[in-house]
XYZ file of C-alpha atoms in Angstrom:
536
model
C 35.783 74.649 -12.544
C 38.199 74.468 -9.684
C 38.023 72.043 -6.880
C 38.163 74.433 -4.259
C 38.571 72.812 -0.361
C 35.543 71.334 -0.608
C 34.315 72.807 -3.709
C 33.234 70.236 -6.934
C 30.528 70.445 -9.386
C 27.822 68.241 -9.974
C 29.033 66.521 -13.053
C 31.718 65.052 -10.534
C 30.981 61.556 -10.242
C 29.933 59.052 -12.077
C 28.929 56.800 -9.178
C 27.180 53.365 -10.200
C 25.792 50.943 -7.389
C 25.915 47.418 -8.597
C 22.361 46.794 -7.928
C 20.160 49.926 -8.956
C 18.487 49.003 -11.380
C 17.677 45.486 -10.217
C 14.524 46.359 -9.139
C 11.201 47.919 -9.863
C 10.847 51.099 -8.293
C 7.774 51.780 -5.884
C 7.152 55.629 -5.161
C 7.081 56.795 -1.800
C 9.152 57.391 1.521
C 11.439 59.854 3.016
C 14.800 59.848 3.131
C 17.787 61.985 5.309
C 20.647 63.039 3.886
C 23.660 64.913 6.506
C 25.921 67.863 5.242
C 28.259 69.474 7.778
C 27.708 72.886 6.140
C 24.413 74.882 5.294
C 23.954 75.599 2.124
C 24.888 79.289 0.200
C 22.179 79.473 -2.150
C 19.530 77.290 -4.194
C 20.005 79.888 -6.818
C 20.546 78.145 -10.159
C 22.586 81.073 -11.585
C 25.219 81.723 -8.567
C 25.303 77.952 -6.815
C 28.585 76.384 -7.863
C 29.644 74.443 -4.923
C 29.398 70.598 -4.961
C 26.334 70.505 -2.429
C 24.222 72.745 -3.463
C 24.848 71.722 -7.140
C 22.381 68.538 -6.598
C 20.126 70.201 -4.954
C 19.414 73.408 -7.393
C 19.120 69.762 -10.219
C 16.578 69.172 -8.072
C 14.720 71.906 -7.967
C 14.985 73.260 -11.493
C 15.486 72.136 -15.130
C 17.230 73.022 -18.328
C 16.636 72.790 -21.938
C 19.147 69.457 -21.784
C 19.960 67.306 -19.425
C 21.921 63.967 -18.999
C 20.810 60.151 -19.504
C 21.107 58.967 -15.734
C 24.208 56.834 -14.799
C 26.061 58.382 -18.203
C 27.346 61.576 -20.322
C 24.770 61.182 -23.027
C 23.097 64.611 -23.575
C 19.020 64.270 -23.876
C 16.381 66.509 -24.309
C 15.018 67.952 -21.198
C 12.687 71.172 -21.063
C 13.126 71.448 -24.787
C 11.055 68.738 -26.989
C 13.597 68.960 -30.061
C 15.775 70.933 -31.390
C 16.926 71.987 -34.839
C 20.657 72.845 -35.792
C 20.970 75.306 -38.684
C 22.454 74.313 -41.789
C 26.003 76.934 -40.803
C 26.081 75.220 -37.289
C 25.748 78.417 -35.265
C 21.447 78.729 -34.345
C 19.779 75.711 -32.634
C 16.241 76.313 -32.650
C 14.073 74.747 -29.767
C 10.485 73.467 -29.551
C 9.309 73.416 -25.716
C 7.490 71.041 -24.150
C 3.961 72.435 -23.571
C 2.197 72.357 -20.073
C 5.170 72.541 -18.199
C 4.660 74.742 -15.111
C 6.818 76.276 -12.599
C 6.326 75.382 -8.809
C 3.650 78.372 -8.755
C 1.351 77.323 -11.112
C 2.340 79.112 -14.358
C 3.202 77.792 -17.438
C 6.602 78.109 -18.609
C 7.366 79.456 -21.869
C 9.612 80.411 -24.161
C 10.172 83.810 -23.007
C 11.327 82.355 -19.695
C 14.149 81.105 -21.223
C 15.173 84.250 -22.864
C 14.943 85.763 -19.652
C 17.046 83.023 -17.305
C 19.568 83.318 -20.004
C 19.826 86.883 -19.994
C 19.789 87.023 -16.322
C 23.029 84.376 -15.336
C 24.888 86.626 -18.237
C 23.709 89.920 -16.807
C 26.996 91.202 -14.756
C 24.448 92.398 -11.724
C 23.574 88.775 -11.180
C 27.262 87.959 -10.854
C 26.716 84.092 -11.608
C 30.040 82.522 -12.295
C 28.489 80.792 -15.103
C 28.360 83.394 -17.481
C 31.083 82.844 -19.205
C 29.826 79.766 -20.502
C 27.597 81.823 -22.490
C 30.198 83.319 -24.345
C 29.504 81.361 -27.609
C 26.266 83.413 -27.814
C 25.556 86.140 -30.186
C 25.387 89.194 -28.434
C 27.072 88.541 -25.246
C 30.109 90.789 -25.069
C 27.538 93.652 -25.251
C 25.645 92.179 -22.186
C 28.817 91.473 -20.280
C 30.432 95.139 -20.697
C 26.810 96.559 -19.269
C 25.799 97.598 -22.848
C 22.888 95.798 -22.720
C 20.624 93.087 -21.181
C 19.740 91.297 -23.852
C 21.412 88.602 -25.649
C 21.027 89.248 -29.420
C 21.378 85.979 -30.487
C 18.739 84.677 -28.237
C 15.134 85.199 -30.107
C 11.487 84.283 -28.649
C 9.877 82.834 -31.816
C 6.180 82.096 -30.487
C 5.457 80.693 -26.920
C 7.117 77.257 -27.444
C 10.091 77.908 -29.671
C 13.138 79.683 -28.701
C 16.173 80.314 -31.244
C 20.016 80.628 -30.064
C 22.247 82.081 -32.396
C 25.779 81.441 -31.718
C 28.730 83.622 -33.104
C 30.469 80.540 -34.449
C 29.760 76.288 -34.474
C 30.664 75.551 -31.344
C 30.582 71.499 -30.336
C 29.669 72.011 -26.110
C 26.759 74.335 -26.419
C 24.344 71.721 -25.908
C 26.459 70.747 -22.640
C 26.266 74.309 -21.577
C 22.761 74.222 -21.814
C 22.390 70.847 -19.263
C 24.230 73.286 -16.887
C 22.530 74.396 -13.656
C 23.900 78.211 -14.873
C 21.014 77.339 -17.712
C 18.068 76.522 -15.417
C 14.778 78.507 -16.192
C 13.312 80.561 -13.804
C 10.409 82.324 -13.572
C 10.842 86.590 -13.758
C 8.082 87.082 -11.396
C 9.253 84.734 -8.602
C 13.192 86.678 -9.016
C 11.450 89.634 -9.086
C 9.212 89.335 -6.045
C 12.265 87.674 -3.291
C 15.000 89.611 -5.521
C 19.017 88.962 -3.783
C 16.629 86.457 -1.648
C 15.309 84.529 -4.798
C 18.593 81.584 -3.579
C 16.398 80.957 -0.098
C 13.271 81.345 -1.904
C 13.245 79.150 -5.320
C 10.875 78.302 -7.885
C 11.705 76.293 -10.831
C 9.655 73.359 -12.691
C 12.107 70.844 -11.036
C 11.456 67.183 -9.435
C 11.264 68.706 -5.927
C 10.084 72.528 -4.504
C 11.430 73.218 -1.743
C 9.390 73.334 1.277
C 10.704 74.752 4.427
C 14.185 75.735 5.162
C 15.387 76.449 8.535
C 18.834 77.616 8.410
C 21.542 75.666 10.682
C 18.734 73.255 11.113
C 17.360 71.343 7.800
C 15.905 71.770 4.607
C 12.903 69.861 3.162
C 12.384 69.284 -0.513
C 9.101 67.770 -1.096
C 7.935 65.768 -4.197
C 6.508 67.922 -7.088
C 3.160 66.293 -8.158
C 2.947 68.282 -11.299
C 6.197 67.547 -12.742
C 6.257 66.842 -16.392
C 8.323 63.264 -16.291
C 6.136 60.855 -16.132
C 6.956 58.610 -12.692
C 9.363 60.412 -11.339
C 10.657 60.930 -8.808
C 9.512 58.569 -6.585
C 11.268 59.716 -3.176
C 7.656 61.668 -1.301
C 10.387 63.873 0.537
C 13.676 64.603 1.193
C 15.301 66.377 4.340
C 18.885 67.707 4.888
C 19.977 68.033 7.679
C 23.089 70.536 8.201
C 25.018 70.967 10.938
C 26.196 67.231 11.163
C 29.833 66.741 11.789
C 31.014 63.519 9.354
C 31.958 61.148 11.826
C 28.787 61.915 14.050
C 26.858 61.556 10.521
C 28.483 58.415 9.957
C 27.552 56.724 13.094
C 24.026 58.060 12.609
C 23.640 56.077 9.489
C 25.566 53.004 10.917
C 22.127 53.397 13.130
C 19.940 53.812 10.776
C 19.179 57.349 11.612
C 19.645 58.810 8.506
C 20.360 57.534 4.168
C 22.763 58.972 3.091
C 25.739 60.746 4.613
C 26.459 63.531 2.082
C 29.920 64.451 2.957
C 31.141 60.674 2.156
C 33.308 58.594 4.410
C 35.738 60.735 6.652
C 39.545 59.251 6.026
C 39.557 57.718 9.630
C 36.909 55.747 8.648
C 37.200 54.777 5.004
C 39.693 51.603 5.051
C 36.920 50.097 7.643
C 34.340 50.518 5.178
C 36.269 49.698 1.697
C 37.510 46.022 3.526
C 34.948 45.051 6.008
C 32.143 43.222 4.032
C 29.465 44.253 6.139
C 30.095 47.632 4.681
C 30.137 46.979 1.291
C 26.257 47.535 0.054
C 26.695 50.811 1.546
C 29.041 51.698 -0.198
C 28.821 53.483 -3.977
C 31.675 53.865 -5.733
C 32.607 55.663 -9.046
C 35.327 57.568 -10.794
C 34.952 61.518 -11.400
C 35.898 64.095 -14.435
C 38.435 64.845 -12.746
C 42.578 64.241 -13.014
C 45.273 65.034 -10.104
C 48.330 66.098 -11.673
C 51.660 67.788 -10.972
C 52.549 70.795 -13.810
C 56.098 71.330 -14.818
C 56.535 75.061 -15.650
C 57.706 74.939 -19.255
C 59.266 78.709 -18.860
C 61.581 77.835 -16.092
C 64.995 76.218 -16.116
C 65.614 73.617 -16.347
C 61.756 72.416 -17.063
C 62.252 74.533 -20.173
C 64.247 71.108 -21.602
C 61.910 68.558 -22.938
C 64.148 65.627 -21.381
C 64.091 66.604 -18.190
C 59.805 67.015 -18.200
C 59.893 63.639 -19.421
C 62.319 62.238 -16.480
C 60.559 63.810 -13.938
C 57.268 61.705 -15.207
C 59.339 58.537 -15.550
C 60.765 59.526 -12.007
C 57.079 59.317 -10.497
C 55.238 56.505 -8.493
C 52.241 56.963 -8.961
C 51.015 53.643 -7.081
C 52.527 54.457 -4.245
C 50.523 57.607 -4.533
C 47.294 56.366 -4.681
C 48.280 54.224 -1.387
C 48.773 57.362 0.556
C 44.985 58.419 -0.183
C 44.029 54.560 0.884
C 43.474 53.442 -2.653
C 40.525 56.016 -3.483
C 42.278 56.614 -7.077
C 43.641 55.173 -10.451
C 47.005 56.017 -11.329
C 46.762 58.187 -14.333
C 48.642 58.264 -17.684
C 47.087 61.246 -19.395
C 45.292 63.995 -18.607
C 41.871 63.405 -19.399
C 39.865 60.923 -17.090
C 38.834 57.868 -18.085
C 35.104 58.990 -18.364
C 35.504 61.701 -20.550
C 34.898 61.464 -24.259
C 38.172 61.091 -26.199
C 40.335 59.058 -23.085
C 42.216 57.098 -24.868
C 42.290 53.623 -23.323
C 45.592 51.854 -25.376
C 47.636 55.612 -24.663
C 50.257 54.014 -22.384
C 52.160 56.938 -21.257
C 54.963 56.961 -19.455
C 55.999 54.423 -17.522
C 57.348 54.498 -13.659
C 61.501 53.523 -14.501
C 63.995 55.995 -12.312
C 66.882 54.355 -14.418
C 65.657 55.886 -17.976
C 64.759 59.106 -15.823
C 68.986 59.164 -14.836
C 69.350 58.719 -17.945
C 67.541 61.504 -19.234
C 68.666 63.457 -17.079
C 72.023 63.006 -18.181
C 71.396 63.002 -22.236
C 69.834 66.373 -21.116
C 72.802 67.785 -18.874
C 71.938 67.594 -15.501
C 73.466 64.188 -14.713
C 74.141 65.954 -11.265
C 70.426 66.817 -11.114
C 69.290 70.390 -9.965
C 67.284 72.331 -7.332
C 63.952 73.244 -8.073
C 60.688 74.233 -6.176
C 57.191 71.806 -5.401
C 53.935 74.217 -4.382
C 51.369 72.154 -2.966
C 48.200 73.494 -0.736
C 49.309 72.896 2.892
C 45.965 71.055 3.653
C 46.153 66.984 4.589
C 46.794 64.532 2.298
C 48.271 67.358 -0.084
C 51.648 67.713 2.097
C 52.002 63.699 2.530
C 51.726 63.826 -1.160
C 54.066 66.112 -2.373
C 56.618 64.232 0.562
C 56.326 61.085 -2.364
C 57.160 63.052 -5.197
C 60.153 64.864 -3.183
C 61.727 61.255 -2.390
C 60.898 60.041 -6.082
C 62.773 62.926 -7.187
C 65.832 62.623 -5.130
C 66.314 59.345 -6.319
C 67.059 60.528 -9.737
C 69.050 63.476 -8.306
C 66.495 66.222 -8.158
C 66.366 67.992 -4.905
C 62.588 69.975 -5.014
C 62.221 72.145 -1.792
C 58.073 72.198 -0.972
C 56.737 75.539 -0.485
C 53.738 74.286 1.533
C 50.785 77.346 1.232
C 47.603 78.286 1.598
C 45.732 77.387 -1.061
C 45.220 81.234 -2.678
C 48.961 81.325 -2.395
C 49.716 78.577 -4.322
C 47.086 79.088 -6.940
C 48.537 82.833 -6.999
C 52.232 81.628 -7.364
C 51.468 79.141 -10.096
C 49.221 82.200 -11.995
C 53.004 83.827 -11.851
C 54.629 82.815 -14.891
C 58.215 82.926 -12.955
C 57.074 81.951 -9.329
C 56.477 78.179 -9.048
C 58.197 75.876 -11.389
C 56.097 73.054 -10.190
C 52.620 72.649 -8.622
C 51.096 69.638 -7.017
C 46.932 70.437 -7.869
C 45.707 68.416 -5.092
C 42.816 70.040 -3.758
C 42.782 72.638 -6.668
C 42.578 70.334 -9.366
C 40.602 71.302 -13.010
C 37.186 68.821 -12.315
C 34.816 69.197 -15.541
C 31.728 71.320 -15.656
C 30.419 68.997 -18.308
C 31.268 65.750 -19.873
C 33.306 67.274 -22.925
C 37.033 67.195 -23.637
C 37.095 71.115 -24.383
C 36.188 72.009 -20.828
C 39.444 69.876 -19.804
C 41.492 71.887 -22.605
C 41.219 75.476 -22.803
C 41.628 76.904 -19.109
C 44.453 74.225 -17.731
C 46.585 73.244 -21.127
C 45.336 75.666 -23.961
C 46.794 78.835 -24.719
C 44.160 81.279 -23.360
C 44.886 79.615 -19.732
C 48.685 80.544 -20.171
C 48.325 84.411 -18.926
C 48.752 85.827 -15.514
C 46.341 84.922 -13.148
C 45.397 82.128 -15.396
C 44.749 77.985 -14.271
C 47.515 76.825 -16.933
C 50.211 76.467 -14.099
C 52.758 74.711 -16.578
C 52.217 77.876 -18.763
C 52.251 75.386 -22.073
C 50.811 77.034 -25.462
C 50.663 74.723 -28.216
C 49.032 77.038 -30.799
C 49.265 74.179 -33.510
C 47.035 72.230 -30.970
C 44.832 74.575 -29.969
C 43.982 75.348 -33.618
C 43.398 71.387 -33.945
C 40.885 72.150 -30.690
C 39.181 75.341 -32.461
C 38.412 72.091 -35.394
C 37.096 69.617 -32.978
C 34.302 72.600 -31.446
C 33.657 73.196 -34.680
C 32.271 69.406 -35.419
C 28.500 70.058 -34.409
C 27.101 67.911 -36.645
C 26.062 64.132 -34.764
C 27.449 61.557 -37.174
C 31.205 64.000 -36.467
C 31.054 62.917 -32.408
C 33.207 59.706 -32.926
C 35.375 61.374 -34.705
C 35.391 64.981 -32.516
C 36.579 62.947 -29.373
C 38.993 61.267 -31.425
C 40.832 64.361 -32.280
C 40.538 65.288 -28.540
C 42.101 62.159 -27.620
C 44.752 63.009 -29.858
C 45.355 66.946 -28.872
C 45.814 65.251 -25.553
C 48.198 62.698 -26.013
C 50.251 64.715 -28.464
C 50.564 67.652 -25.672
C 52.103 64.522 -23.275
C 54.529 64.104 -25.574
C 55.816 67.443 -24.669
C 55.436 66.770 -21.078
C 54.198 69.446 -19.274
C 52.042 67.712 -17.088
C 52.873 64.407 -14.548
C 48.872 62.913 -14.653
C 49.134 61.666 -11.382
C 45.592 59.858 -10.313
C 41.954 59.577 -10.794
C 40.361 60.354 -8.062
C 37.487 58.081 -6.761
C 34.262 59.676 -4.910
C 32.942 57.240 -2.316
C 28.885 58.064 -1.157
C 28.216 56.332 1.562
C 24.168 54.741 1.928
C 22.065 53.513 5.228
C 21.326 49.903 5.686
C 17.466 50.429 4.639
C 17.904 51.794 1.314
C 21.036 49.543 0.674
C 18.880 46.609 1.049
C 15.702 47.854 -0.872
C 18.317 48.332 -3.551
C 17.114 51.463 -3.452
C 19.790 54.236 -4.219
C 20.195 55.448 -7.996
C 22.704 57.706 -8.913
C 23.115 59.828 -12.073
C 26.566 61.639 -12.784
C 25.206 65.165 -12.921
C 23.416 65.266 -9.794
C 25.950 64.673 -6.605
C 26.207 63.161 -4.308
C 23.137 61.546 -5.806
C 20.275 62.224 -7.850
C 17.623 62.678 -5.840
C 14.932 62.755 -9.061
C 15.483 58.985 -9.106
C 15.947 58.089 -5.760
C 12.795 56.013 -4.832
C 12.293 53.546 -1.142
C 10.114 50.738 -1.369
């Protein structure tokens, strides 16, 4: 997925309040959370924006789901699951008595059907790709058919998924909103309107929504987890500018202020220690990073990819943003699965950079190009860079754009030799080192119109990558991430990437739950997970 303006998924931030577990939750209260914008759509199959993403978790479930506060996969709608002994057909039990937010029970047909439907061109979900791996869905996707082959109803509680080869991040896929189950009646009945109208078997139904004005989820008293959630209600209200938000909350008028901290604001909060219970803090699946078109003079030269990473400071950097990143030294965040905490990288040492430079044969440097999105900090940014690069003799003009431009240009294989991804960056759609590979390093994202903006194709790498999705067996995870780790660090050696910074998401909590330690939040449900939210 692609950060786009405002745009981020759910599995975003891995936020982690110092004291939420320290106490034992009590159910009950209300809470309001503030969004400047109204929401699209509480459709599980087309939502893909960072706020509704939380919401639609709210509202409906999948056959997996996430341990709250980490990446662990765990059983949700489905009770177990068997793996076949070829890899490629997980077989899974339901839990019984589960029922949608009308009353029915949902069964195994359902899931047939929610699957079929986000693949289903008509429904045009941008999910439905992610259902590739499944038997039978390059028929559904050309308008062959609507049913997924590989997808069989065995009896009321037991569904079967055949895949067309072992493939490691199915079980991710399947903790995706895109994988929700929905009830065919209830799509059928409010059709294109089934987004304003949803019924799932989540935490919360939702209860009245008044566009421009609010919307109120309201506690589901039949749903199947035992104790939660413990929140009675929850109202957003939309329409609320951040700052005005802000100040709300400083008044206890509202929790949570969903659209974080604006920038004016944030170096108040982060120092002032009055602030600092309100604050929650946590790193994202996400990296910021500057690609070095491997196709263009003189970036084709390995020497000079590797002296414009030396030529980087990447502290000074994070400074610009006010400290609300990690300088990176590799491309995959520190929360992923396969990071690799002892890679060192390259270091920050313009001297070595010269020197490069000259081993390489541009001791005189060169003129190049830097495409950044012309939105605040993004310009300020790509300002550092040109100055770091000067000082080693590199004189990069900034083509400042629109962001469509600049995604456009570096789609171009001979348009933008380098391209700052601030605001665009790759953010995971799931915890797993694949989704970080494939679109923005692997081969298949190296074509026009593709996300691989350095246009790098390894092919001996991506075959090591076709290996590590093909380790589906449990006691192979250590080792799977460990080849990740590696694919990873071996493509840095080739440079085509500067990993610039991890990028910190700050959600910002009122007084009142601050104090009841009260705010929980799980990484796949942001800016927090309202299932687990509970007020004394």
């Amino acid at each position: 997925m692609l950060i786009r303006s405002l745009l981020a998924t759910a599995i975003a931030s891995l936020l982690t309040p110092a004291n939420a577990l320290a106490a034992e939750p009590k159910p009950g209260g209300d809470i309001i959370v503030t969004y400047q914008n109204d929401v699209a759509t509480l459709d599980p199959a087309i939502g893909y924006d960072w706020q509704n993403w939380s919401m639609i978790k709210s509202l409906f479930d999948g056959l997996m789901d996430y341990n709250p506060g980490t990446t662990e996969l765990v059983l949700d709608l489905a009770q177990s699951y068997e793996l076949s002994d070829d890899g490629k057909t997980y077989t899974f039990k339901l839990r019984e008595g589960v029922e949608f937010h009308n009353g029915r029970e949902m069964k195994a047909s359902d899931v047939k059907y929610s699957l079929e439907r986000t693949a289903n061109p008509e429904t045009q979900s941008p999910g439905a790709g992610f259902f590739s791996p499944i038997l039978g869905y390059d028929a559904v996707s050309a308008g062959d058919t609507e049913e997924l082959a590989g997808v069989t109803v065995i009896d009321d509680y037991t569904v079967a998924i055949e895949l067309t080869a072992p493939n490691a991040t199915f079980l991710h896929v399947m903790g995706l909103n895109f994988a929700s189950i929905v009830p065919r009646e209830a799509v059928e009945e409010y059709g294109k309107d089934f987004g304003k109208n949803p019924v799932g078997t989540g935490a919360y139904e939702l209860t009245d929504w008044t566009l421009g004005r609010h919307l109120i989820f309201s506690k589901n008293p039949d749903y199947f987890k035992p104790g939660v959630p413990y929140i009675d209600s929850i109202t957003f209200e939309v329409g609320q500018e951040p700052m005005v938000a802000l100040q709300r909350l400083e008044r206890g008028d509202v929790d949570i202020a969903g659209d974080g901290i604006p920038p004016a604001k944030f170096l108040q909060f982060k120092n002032e220690p009055q602030f600092e219970s309100l604050m929650v803090v946590g790193d994202q699946l996400h990296t910021g990073y500057l690609t070095l078109n491997v196709t263009i003079p003189p970036l084709d030269n390995l020497k000079v990819r590797q002296a414009i990473n030396m030529a980087i400071n990447k502290d000074r950097i994070v400074r610009i943003i006010n400290g609300r990143a990690t300088p990176a030294n590799q491309p995959l965040p520190p929360a992923m699965p396969g990071y690799d905490k002892n890679y060192e990288g390259y270091s920050f040492d313009p001297e070595q950079a010269k020197a490069l430079l000259t081993e390489a044969g541009y001791g005189d440097g060169f003129e190049t190009e830097l495409f950044v999105m012309n939105t605040d900090p993004q310009p300020r940014i790509a300002q550092a860079m040109q100055q770091d690069l000067l000082n080693i003799g590199i004189k990069a003009e900034i083509r400042s754009l629109a962001q469509a431009n600049v995604i456009a240009a570096g789609g171009a294989q001979d348009q933008a030799p380098m391209v700052w991804s601030g605001g665009m960056a790759w953010i995971a759609d799931f915890p797993d080192p694949a989704n970080f590979w494939g679109p923005i390093l692997g081969c298949e994202g190296a074509v026009p119109g593709g996300w691989n903006w350095a246009w790098y194709c390894n092919e001996e790498l991506d075959a090591m990558g076709d290996k590590a999705d093909a380790m589906v067996a449990e006691d192979q995870q250590e080792e799977r991430a460990a080849l990740w780790g590696k694919i990873f660090t071996d493509a840095m050696a080739d440079a085509p990437w500067v990993p610039i910074f991890n990028e910190q998401r700050f959600t910002v909590r009122s007084e009142r739950m601050a104090g009841d330690e009260s705010l929980y939040v799980d990484p796949v449900h942001v800016p927090v997970n309202y299932d687990y939210i509970w007020v004394k």
